[in-house]
Structure formats: C-alpha cells, structure tokens
C-alpha cells in the first residue's frame, strides 16, 4: 500500500479552507470513494504526489496536457513572454497570432474571441446565439457537459453527474425552462422537437463526441440531421469542442466529419495548461459582439500574453511532431492491448476510443447515450480505479470522464498500463 500521509494531512487542511477541499468537484474522488492524492510535480506522462508516489497519468489535467506535462517548448514560451509582461489588458500581437492560427485550423472559424475557460466560451456562445437570432430556447443533450453555465447545468455530465444532481441547485427555474434537453442519438425525438419548437430555438449546443458521461459517438447521420434541422429552422448549431478541439484532429470533430457548425467553443489544449477558452464562428454572427454589435461579452485577462504564448507553442509543437498520427498510434496500441487482455475476463467490458481519447466501461454494450452509460457497473469501476492507482496508473476518478494519452506517453508506458489495467480488472472479480 502506497504511503498517503502527506496527501491526507493536506486534504484535512484543504477542507478547512476550500469547499470539499477541492477547487473543482470532480477532483474530490467522490465517484470512486476515498480521498484524492495531492500533486507535487508533473512532467511528461508522469505525475508525482506529495508522498513521492508516481503515476502514469491519463487525466492530463483534464485534456490540456496533450504534449505531456510541462513540455519544454511551452515552458520556454511562457518564460520568454513573462520577461516582457505578465498581463497587458491591451491589444497585443500574441492574441492576433492565436486568432489567425485558430481561424486557419478550425473549419468553422471566420472570427474568434479569446476568453479564460471553456465555461466562458460556451456561456458567451449561447448568449451570442440568442442575441443573433432574437430567440430564447436552447437545446442540449442529456449527459453533455459544457461547463458550469447556469442555463447549461441542466441534465449535464461530468462532475454534475457525479453528485447525482444533474440539475444544479441555484439555477432559477426560469433559466432552466428555456433549456430543452434531449437524449443523444435519438433522431425521432430531435425531429419532433424541431417540428414543435423549431422556430423558437436559438441554438443547439452539443459535444459532437460526448466525453463527459464516458465517451461515446454520434450514430451515422445524427450530426448531419442536426445540421439540416438547425439550418432549416434558422437556429444556430454550436459545437462544444473544448475537449475534442485539436485533440481528435487538427480541426477537431468538424474536420473529421465535414460538418461545420455556426459557432464553436474551444479551451484546454489552446492554453498549453494556462487558463484559456475561445469561441468563434461565422463572421456575420461574431460581428454582433461588442464593441461592434449589441451582444456584450468581456474579460480582464482574455488574450493575455502568457496563455497565448503557451497555447501557440503547444499547438505549433503538436503540429511539428505530427501529433495526431502519433496520438492515434499510441491510442491504438493501448486499445489493442486492453482488448486482448480483457477478452477472457468473466464479465463484459466496452472500450470506446477516438485518437488519444478513450473510456473503459464495465458494461455489455452497446453504449450510445447517458442512459446506457448509467447501466455500467460503477462498483466494479471503483475497484478497478483503485487497483490501477495503487499500481501506479492514474485514470480519471470517475466512470463519467474520458482518458487522455499525450505525446509524452511512450510505448513502454502503454504496455505497462495495459498490464496493470488487465490485472486490476481481474482483481475486481
Ligand atoms: P472549463 O470551464 O472547466 O475550462 O471548461 C468547461 C467544459 C466545457 N466543455 C466541455 C466539453 C468540457 O469537457 C468542459 C470541462 N471538462 C471537465 C472534465 N470533464 C473539466 C474538469 C473539471 O470540471 O474539473
């Protein structure tokens, strides 16, 4: 059993000053039981805790660490930028470079605005959609998580699922009632909703690859049906690519599928680990934003030089290293090794993967939406999680999260991980 003495004493202290001892609920390990470890250092594919245990890390600070932790190009970029300024609050060349790169790489982006989190990005995108269309209704899908925006914390995923309260306290009924929720991958219900309310809908927002209730995929034709219905009824289509952007492909899911949304929300990878978000899309929509247009949106640290420099360095290094091909190789190696090892387990497992994003379900499958995920064996997941952690592999502390492989993971890491995970699964029986 690994020593946890310093983590435990830090957590006891943290709980005196921070709600739940954490600055974000999912870190509290509530979905796997037990207490979180406290990080001391993270480099490459590894994380060390304060008791000097180390782990091969598949959380990757929830997605941003696509090059691995503390990559040298990002450290140098932050260091060089910080020599001139920590923040300007004044237009600067870094934010112009970032805007050009995002508009060049992401198919839907004609114009883009930087913010400081994925939550800000989705919150701003839905306000813009409502301002542009003059409509109030919003459509989202059960299990999709778009940050802690009041009108989006309805039937949401990620940490909200963990607490069994998909609808958060503190969200006024008047806000929630303007958000209509549908099961993901249900073409009939989607069609019926648009038939009934289509001309009152400002926007549909979704994770085009849902990854906050475990990871699953749109059925054939579902995304195209969304594109066609929103276009026909004058509603906007918003892809929340905060997680999938620059992760599944250089241009995200919209590049892979050829389906172009009207607006896109981004975050995580584009900040190189520093606080960042962005939203963008058609110029005629984006031009409705202040100071040119009537939709207000603002931010003290938006486009700050350190986050821009870090994000630019990370994105350019990822492209230079041919990142998406390498991430596919690593993801495929992990999936193949796990499938081989799980094949003779006395209980069912499902592995979903796209590139370097993956999720393990203890479930007979198929898994197409949140209701399917909820039927997976959560108790077995808990045992699996702790068996892996105690053997030095850190998967996300919830079955409602997605794993991330980075460019810093070696094939040796992958093979070690597969061996640990197979043994961990066997020991849940
Ligand atoms: P942030 O506000 O946490 O930067 O981004 C919110 C967000 C928006 N959209 C998607 C698709 C997201 O996955 C997220 C945040 N993801 C979670 C992990 N499931 C962040 C981890 C956490 O909440 O601590």
Coordinates of C-alpha atoms and ligand atoms in Angstrom, one line a residue:
X1 CA 0.0 0.0 0.0
X2 CA 1.4 3.4 -1.0
X3 CA 2.1 6.0 1.6
X4 CA -0.5 8.7 1.7
X5 CA 0.4 10.5 4.8
X6 CA 1.2 14.0 3.4
X7 CA -1.8 13.9 0.9
X8 CA -4.1 13.0 3.8
X9 CA -2.8 15.8 6.0
X10 CA -3.0 18.3 3.2
X11 CA -6.6 17.2 2.4
X12 CA -7.6 17.7 6.0
X13 CA -6.2 21.2 5.9
X14 CA -7.7 21.9 2.5
X15 CA -11.1 21.1 3.7
X16 CA -10.9 23.8 6.3
X17 CA -10.5 26.5 3.7
X18 CA -11.8 25.1 0.4
X19 CA -15.3 23.7 -0.2
X20 CA -14.9 19.9 -0.3
X21 CA -11.1 20.5 -0.1
X22 CA -11.0 21.0 -3.9
X23 CA -11.3 23.8 -6.4
X24 CA -13.3 21.6 -8.8
X25 CA -15.7 18.9 -7.6
X26 CA -14.6 16.0 -9.8
X27 CA -11.1 16.2 -8.1
X28 CA -12.7 15.1 -4.8
X29 CA -12.8 11.4 -5.9
X30 CA -16.5 11.2 -4.8
X31 CA -17.3 8.8 -7.7
X32 CA -14.6 6.3 -6.7
X33 CA -14.7 6.8 -2.9
X34 CA -11.7 7.5 -0.8
X35 CA -9.6 10.7 -0.8
X36 CA -7.6 12.4 -3.6
X37 CA -3.8 12.4 -3.6
X38 CA -2.1 15.8 -3.7
X39 CA 0.2 16.5 -6.7
X40 CA 3.7 17.8 -6.2
X41 CA 5.2 17.6 -9.7
X42 CA 4.1 16.6 -13.2
X43 CA 6.4 16.1 -16.2
X44 CA 5.8 14.2 -19.4
X45 CA 3.5 11.3 -18.9
X46 CA 4.1 11.2 -15.1
X47 CA 2.7 12.8 -12.0
X48 CA 4.3 12.6 -8.6
X49 CA 2.3 13.1 -5.4
X50 CA 3.5 14.7 -2.2
X51 CA 4.3 11.3 -0.7
X52 CA 6.6 10.7 -3.7
X53 CA 4.4 8.1 -5.3
X54 CA 4.4 8.4 -9.1
X55 CA 1.8 7.5 -11.7
X56 CA 1.5 7.2 -15.4
X57 CA -1.2 9.9 -15.9
X58 CA -4.2 9.6 -18.2
X59 CA -6.1 12.6 -16.9
X60 CA -3.6 15.1 -18.3
X61 CA -5.1 18.0 -16.3
X62 CA -8.4 17.0 -18.0
X63 CA -7.2 17.5 -21.5
X64 CA -4.8 20.4 -21.8
X65 CA -1.6 18.4 -21.4
X66 CA -1.6 17.0 -25.0
X67 CA 2.2 17.2 -25.3
X68 CA 2.5 15.8 -21.8
X69 CA 3.1 17.8 -18.6
X70 CA 5.4 20.8 -18.6
X71 CA 6.6 20.4 -22.2
X72 CA 9.9 22.4 -22.8
X73 CA 8.5 24.4 -25.7
X74 CA 5.6 25.7 -23.6
X75 CA 7.9 26.4 -20.6
X76 CA 10.2 28.4 -22.8
X77 CA 7.4 30.3 -24.4
X78 CA 5.9 31.3 -21.0
X79 CA 9.4 32.3 -19.7
X80 CA 10.1 34.5 -22.8
X81 CA 6.7 36.1 -22.7
X82 CA 6.9 36.8 -19.0
X83 CA 10.2 38.7 -19.5
X84 CA 8.1 41.4 -21.2
X85 CA 4.8 41.2 -19.4
X86 CA 2.6 39.0 -17.3
X87 CA -0.6 40.7 -18.5
X88 CA -1.4 43.7 -20.7
X89 CA -5.1 44.3 -20.8
X90 CA -4.1 46.0 -24.0
X91 CA -4.3 44.5 -27.6
X92 CA -1.1 42.6 -28.2
X93 CA 0.4 40.6 -31.1
X94 CA 0.1 37.3 -29.3
X95 CA -3.7 37.3 -29.4
X96 CA -3.6 38.2 -33.1
X97 CA -1.3 35.3 -33.8
X98 CA -3.6 33.0 -31.8
X99 CA -6.7 34.2 -33.6
X100 CA -5.2 33.7 -37.0
X101 CA -4.0 30.2 -36.1
X102 CA -7.4 29.2 -34.8
X103 CA -9.2 30.6 -37.8
X104 CA -6.7 28.8 -40.1
X105 CA -7.0 25.4 -38.4
X106 CA -10.7 25.2 -37.4
X107 CA -13.1 25.0 -40.3
X108 CA -16.0 26.9 -38.8
X109 CA -13.9 29.9 -37.5
X110 CA -14.0 33.1 -39.6
X111 CA -13.6 35.2 -36.4
X112 CA -12.8 34.2 -32.8
X113 CA -12.7 35.8 -29.4
X114 CA -10.5 34.6 -26.5
X115 CA -11.8 34.0 -23.0
X116 CA -10.4 32.3 -19.9
X117 CA -12.2 29.0 -19.6
X118 CA -14.4 26.6 -21.5
X119 CA -17.3 27.7 -19.4
X120 CA -16.9 31.3 -20.5
X121 CA -16.6 30.1 -24.1
X122 CA -19.9 28.2 -24.1
X123 CA -21.7 30.8 -22.0
X124 CA -20.6 33.5 -24.5
X125 CA -21.5 31.4 -27.5
X126 CA -25.1 30.8 -26.3
X127 CA -25.6 34.5 -25.4
X128 CA -24.4 35.4 -28.8
X129 CA -26.7 32.8 -30.5
X130 CA -29.7 34.3 -28.5
X131 CA -28.6 37.8 -29.4
X132 CA -28.1 37.0 -33.1
X133 CA -31.4 35.0 -33.6
X134 CA -33.5 37.1 -31.1
X135 CA -34.8 33.7 -29.8
X136 CA -34.6 32.3 -26.2
X137 CA -34.8 28.5 -26.4
X138 CA -31.7 26.4 -26.2
X139 CA -31.4 22.7 -26.9
X140 CA -28.7 20.5 -25.2
X141 CA -28.3 16.7 -24.8
X142 CA -28.5 14.7 -21.6
X143 CA -25.1 13.9 -20.3
X144 CA -23.3 16.6 -22.3
X145 CA -21.3 18.9 -20.1
X146 CA -20.5 22.5 -21.3
X147 CA -19.1 24.0 -18.1
X148 CA -21.0 25.4 -15.1
X149 CA -23.1 27.9 -17.1
X150 CA -26.5 28.4 -15.4
X151 CA -28.6 27.6 -18.4
X152 CA -26.4 24.6 -19.3
X153 CA -26.3 22.9 -15.9
X154 CA -29.4 21.0 -16.9
X155 CA -29.1 17.2 -17.3
X156 CA -25.4 17.8 -17.6
X157 CA -22.5 15.4 -17.4
X158 CA -19.0 15.3 -15.8
X159 CA -18.9 16.4 -12.1
X160 CA -22.6 17.3 -12.1
X161 CA -23.4 13.6 -12.8
X162 CA -21.0 12.6 -10.1
X163 CA -23.2 14.2 -7.5
X164 CA -26.4 12.7 -8.8
X165 CA -27.8 16.1 -9.2
X166 CA -27.6 16.8 -13.0
X167 CA -29.7 19.9 -12.3
X168 CA -27.6 22.1 -10.0
X169 CA -29.1 24.0 -7.0
X170 CA -29.0 27.7 -7.5
X171 CA -30.2 27.6 -11.2
X172 CA -33.5 29.6 -11.3
X173 CA -36.4 27.6 -12.8
X174 CA -36.9 30.5 -15.2
X175 CA -33.4 29.8 -16.6
X176 CA -33.8 26.0 -16.8
X177 CA -37.1 26.1 -18.5
X178 CA -35.5 27.8 -21.5
X179 CA -33.2 24.9 -21.9
X180 CA -34.8 21.8 -23.6
X181 CA -32.9 18.6 -23.2
X182 CA -33.0 15.5 -25.5
X183 CA -31.4 12.1 -25.3
X184 CA -28.3 11.9 -27.5
X185 CA -28.6 9.8 -30.7
X186 CA -32.4 10.0 -30.8
X187 CA -33.3 11.2 -34.3
X188 CA -37.1 10.8 -33.8
X189 CA -37.2 13.0 -30.6
X190 CA -34.9 15.5 -32.3
X191 CA -37.2 15.8 -35.3
X192 CA -40.3 16.1 -33.1
X193 CA -38.8 18.9 -31.0
X194 CA -37.9 20.9 -34.1
X195 CA -41.4 20.3 -35.6
X196 CA -42.9 21.7 -32.3
X197 CA -40.5 24.4 -31.4
X198 CA -38.0 24.9 -34.2
X199 CA -38.8 28.5 -34.9
X200 CA -38.3 29.4 -31.3
X201 CA -34.9 27.7 -30.9
X202 CA -31.9 30.0 -30.8
X203 CA -29.3 27.2 -30.8
X204 CA -28.5 23.6 -30.3
X205 CA -25.2 23.0 -28.3
X206 CA -23.6 19.6 -28.1
X207 CA -20.3 17.9 -27.7
X208 CA -20.0 16.4 -31.2
X209 CA -18.2 13.5 -29.5
X210 CA -19.8 13.4 -26.0
X211 CA -17.0 12.8 -23.5
X212 CA -18.4 13.9 -20.1
X213 CA -20.6 10.9 -19.4
X214 CA -17.9 8.5 -20.5
X215 CA -17.0 8.6 -24.2
X216 CA -19.5 7.7 -26.9
X217 CA -20.2 8.6 -30.5
X218 CA -23.0 10.0 -32.7
X219 CA -24.8 7.4 -34.7
X220 CA -24.5 7.6 -38.5
X221 CA -26.4 10.7 -39.8
X222 CA -27.2 12.2 -36.4
X223 CA -24.8 15.2 -36.7
X224 CA -26.0 15.8 -40.3
X225 CA -29.6 15.7 -39.1
X226 CA -28.7 18.4 -36.5
X227 CA -27.0 20.5 -39.2
X228 CA -30.0 20.2 -41.6
X229 CA -32.7 20.9 -38.9
X230 CA -30.9 23.9 -37.4
X231 CA -30.3 25.4 -40.9
X232 CA -34.0 24.8 -41.9
X233 CA -35.4 26.4 -38.8
X234 CA -32.9 29.4 -38.6
X235 CA -31.4 28.0 -35.3
X236 CA -27.6 28.0 -34.8
X237 CA -25.5 24.8 -34.4
X238 CA -22.9 25.1 -31.7
X239 CA -20.1 22.5 -31.4
X240 CA -18.6 22.4 -27.9
X241 CA -15.1 21.3 -28.9
X242 CA -13.4 22.4 -25.6
X243 CA -12.3 18.8 -25.2
X244 CA -12.1 17.5 -28.8
X245 CA -10.6 20.6 -30.4
X246 CA -7.0 19.9 -31.6
X247 CA -7.3 16.6 -29.8
X248 CA -9.1 14.3 -32.2
X249 CA -7.7 16.2 -35.3
X250 CA -6.1 19.5 -36.1
X251 CA -9.5 20.9 -36.9
X252 CA -11.4 18.9 -34.3
X253 CA -14.6 16.8 -35.0
X254 CA -15.8 19.3 -37.6
X255 CA -12.7 18.5 -39.7
X256 CA -13.2 14.7 -39.2
X257 CA -16.9 14.8 -40.1
X258 CA -17.0 17.6 -42.6
X259 CA -20.0 19.1 -40.6
X260 CA -19.5 22.7 -40.0
X261 CA -21.2 24.4 -37.0
X262 CA -22.2 28.1 -36.9
X263 CA -20.2 28.6 -33.7
X264 CA -17.5 26.6 -31.9
X265 CA -16.4 26.7 -28.2
X266 CA -12.7 25.8 -27.5
X267 CA -10.4 25.6 -24.5
X268 CA -8.0 23.2 -22.7
X269 CA -5.3 22.4 -25.3
X270 CA -5.2 26.0 -26.7
X271 CA -3.8 27.4 -23.4
X272 CA -0.9 24.9 -23.0
X273 CA -2.1 24.4 -19.4
X274 CA -2.8 28.0 -18.6
X275 CA -6.4 29.3 -18.1
X276 CA -7.9 29.8 -21.6
X277 CA -11.0 29.4 -23.7
X278 CA -12.2 30.7 -27.1
X279 CA -15.4 30.9 -29.1
X280 CA -15.8 31.7 -32.8
X281 CA -17.6 31.0 -36.0
X282 CA -19.3 32.8 -38.8
X283 CA -18.2 36.5 -39.1
X284 CA -21.7 37.8 -39.5
X285 CA -22.6 36.2 -36.2
X286 CA -19.3 37.2 -34.4
X287 CA -19.7 40.8 -35.5
X288 CA -22.8 41.0 -33.3
X289 CA -20.4 41.1 -30.3
X290 CA -19.4 44.3 -28.5
X291 CA -17.9 46.7 -29.3
X292 CA -19.3 46.4 -32.9
X293 CA -22.6 44.7 -32.0
X294 CA -25.2 44.6 -29.3
X295 CA -24.2 41.4 -27.6
X296 CA -21.9 42.2 -24.6
X297 CA -19.0 40.0 -23.7
X298 CA -15.7 40.9 -21.9
X299 CA -12.8 39.7 -19.8
X300 CA -9.9 41.2 -17.9
X301 CA -7.4 38.5 -18.8
X302 CA -8.8 37.5 -22.2
X303 CA -5.9 37.1 -24.7
X304 CA -3.3 37.5 -22.0
X305 CA 0.3 37.1 -23.3
X306 CA 1.2 34.1 -21.1
X307 CA -1.7 31.9 -22.1
X308 CA -1.5 32.9 -25.7
X309 CA 2.3 32.2 -25.8
X310 CA 1.8 28.9 -24.1
X311 CA -1.1 27.8 -26.4
X312 CA 0.7 28.9 -29.6
X313 CA 3.8 27.0 -28.5
X314 CA 1.8 23.8 -27.7
X315 CA -0.3 23.9 -30.9
X316 CA 2.8 24.5 -33.1
X317 CA 4.8 21.8 -31.4
X318 CA 1.9 19.4 -31.7
X319 CA 1.7 20.0 -35.5
X320 CA 5.5 19.9 -35.9
X321 CA 5.7 16.5 -34.2
X322 CA 2.9 15.1 -36.5
X323 CA 1.0 14.8 -33.3
X324 CA -2.3 13.4 -34.5
X325 CA -0.7 10.5 -36.2
X326 CA 1.4 9.6 -33.1
X327 CA -1.5 10.0 -30.8
X328 CA -3.5 7.6 -33.0
X329 CA -0.6 5.1 -32.9
X330 CA -0.5 5.3 -29.0
X331 CA -4.3 5.1 -28.7
X332 CA -4.5 2.1 -31.0
X333 CA -1.7 0.3 -29.1
X334 CA -3.5 0.8 -25.8
X335 CA -6.8 -0.3 -27.2
X336 CA -5.5 -3.4 -28.8
X337 CA -3.6 -4.5 -25.7
X338 CA -6.6 -3.9 -23.5
X339 CA -9.0 -5.7 -25.8
X340 CA -6.6 -8.7 -25.9
X341 CA -6.3 -8.8 -22.1
X342 CA -10.0 -8.1 -21.4
X343 CA -11.2 -10.8 -23.8
X344 CA -11.1 -13.6 -21.2
X345 CA -12.5 -11.6 -18.2
X346 CA -15.6 -13.2 -16.7
X347 CA -17.5 -10.0 -17.1
X348 CA -18.3 -7.7 -20.0
X349 CA -16.2 -4.6 -20.9
X350 CA -16.6 -2.0 -23.6
X351 CA -13.7 0.2 -24.8
X352 CA -14.5 3.4 -26.7
X353 CA -11.7 5.4 -28.3
X354 CA -11.1 8.2 -30.7
X355 CA -7.5 9.1 -31.3
X356 CA -5.9 9.7 -27.8
X357 CA -9.3 9.9 -26.0
X358 CA -10.6 6.7 -24.5
X359 CA -13.1 5.3 -22.0
X360 CA -13.4 1.9 -20.3
X361 CA -16.9 0.7 -19.4
X362 CA -17.8 -2.4 -17.4
X363 CA -20.9 -3.0 -19.5
X364 CA -22.2 -5.4 -22.0
X365 CA -22.8 -2.6 -24.5
X366 CA -23.8 -1.1 -26.9
X367 CA -23.4 2.4 -25.4
X368 CA -25.0 5.3 -27.4
X369 CA -26.0 7.7 -24.7
X370 CA -26.2 8.6 -21.0
X371 CA -28.9 6.1 -20.1
X372 CA -26.7 3.3 -21.5
X373 CA -23.7 4.6 -19.5
X374 CA -25.7 4.6 -16.3
X375 CA -26.2 0.9 -16.7
X376 CA -22.5 0.2 -16.4
X377 CA -21.1 -1.5 -13.3
X378 CA -20.0 1.5 -11.3
X379 CA -18.9 -0.5 -8.3
X380 CA -16.6 -2.6 -10.4
X381 CA -15.2 0.7 -11.9
X382 CA -14.4 1.9 -8.4
X383 CA -12.4 -1.2 -7.5
X384 CA -10.7 -1.0 -10.9
X385 CA -9.7 2.6 -10.4
X386 CA -8.1 1.9 -7.0
X387 CA -6.4 -1.2 -8.2
X388 CA -4.8 0.8 -11.0
X389 CA -3.9 3.8 -8.9
X390 CA -2.2 1.6 -6.3
X391 CA -0.2 0.0 -9.1
X392 CA 0.9 3.4 -10.4
X393 CA -1.6 4.2 -13.2
X394 CA -3.9 7.2 -12.7
X395 CA -7.2 7.0 -14.7
X396 CA -9.9 9.7 -14.3
X397 CA -11.6 9.2 -10.8
X398 CA -15.0 8.8 -12.4
X399 CA -16.6 6.5 -15.0
X400 CA -18.2 9.6 -16.4
X401 CA -14.8 11.0 -17.6
X402 CA -12.6 10.3 -20.5
X403 CA -8.9 9.3 -20.5
X404 CA -6.3 11.2 -22.4
X405 CA -3.0 9.9 -23.9
X406 CA -0.3 12.5 -24.5
X407 CA 2.6 12.8 -26.9
X408 CA 4.9 12.2 -23.9
X409 CA 3.5 8.7 -23.3
X410 CA 5.9 6.0 -24.5
X411 CA 5.0 2.6 -25.9
X412 CA 6.6 1.3 -22.7
X413 CA 4.1 3.4 -20.7
X414 CA 1.3 2.0 -22.8
X415 CA 2.3 -1.6 -22.3
X416 CA 2.8 -1.1 -18.6
X417 CA -0.6 0.5 -18.4
X418 CA -2.3 -2.3 -20.2
X419 CA -0.7 -5.0 -18.0
X420 CA -1.7 -3.0 -14.9
X421 CA -5.3 -2.5 -16.1
X422 CA -5.8 -6.1 -17.1
X423 CA -4.6 -7.3 -13.7
X424 CA -6.6 -4.6 -12.0
X425 CA -9.8 -5.7 -13.8
X426 CA -9.2 -9.4 -12.9
X427 CA -8.8 -8.3 -9.2
X428 CA -12.3 -6.7 -9.2
X429 CA -13.8 -10.1 -9.6
Ligands
LIG1 P1 -13.8 24.7 -18.1 O1 -14.7 25.9 -17.7 O2 -13.7 23.7 -17.0 O3 -12.4 25.2 -18.6 O4 -14.4 24.0 -19.4 C1 -15.8 23.5 -19.2 C2 -16.0 22.5 -20.3 C3 -16.7 22.8 -21.4 N1 -17.0 21.9 -22.4 C4 -16.5 20.6 -22.3 C5 -16.8 19.6 -23.4 C6 -15.8 20.2 -21.1 O5 -15.3 18.9 -21.1 C7 -15.5 21.2 -20.1 C8 -14.7 20.8 -18.9 N2 -14.4 19.4 -18.8 C9 -14.2 18.9 -17.4 C10 -13.8 17.5 -17.5 N3 -14.9 16.6 -17.8 C11 -13.2 19.7 -16.6 C12 -12.8 19.1 -15.3 C13 -13.4 19.8 -14.1 O6 -14.5 20.2 -14.2 O7 -12.6 19.9 -13.1

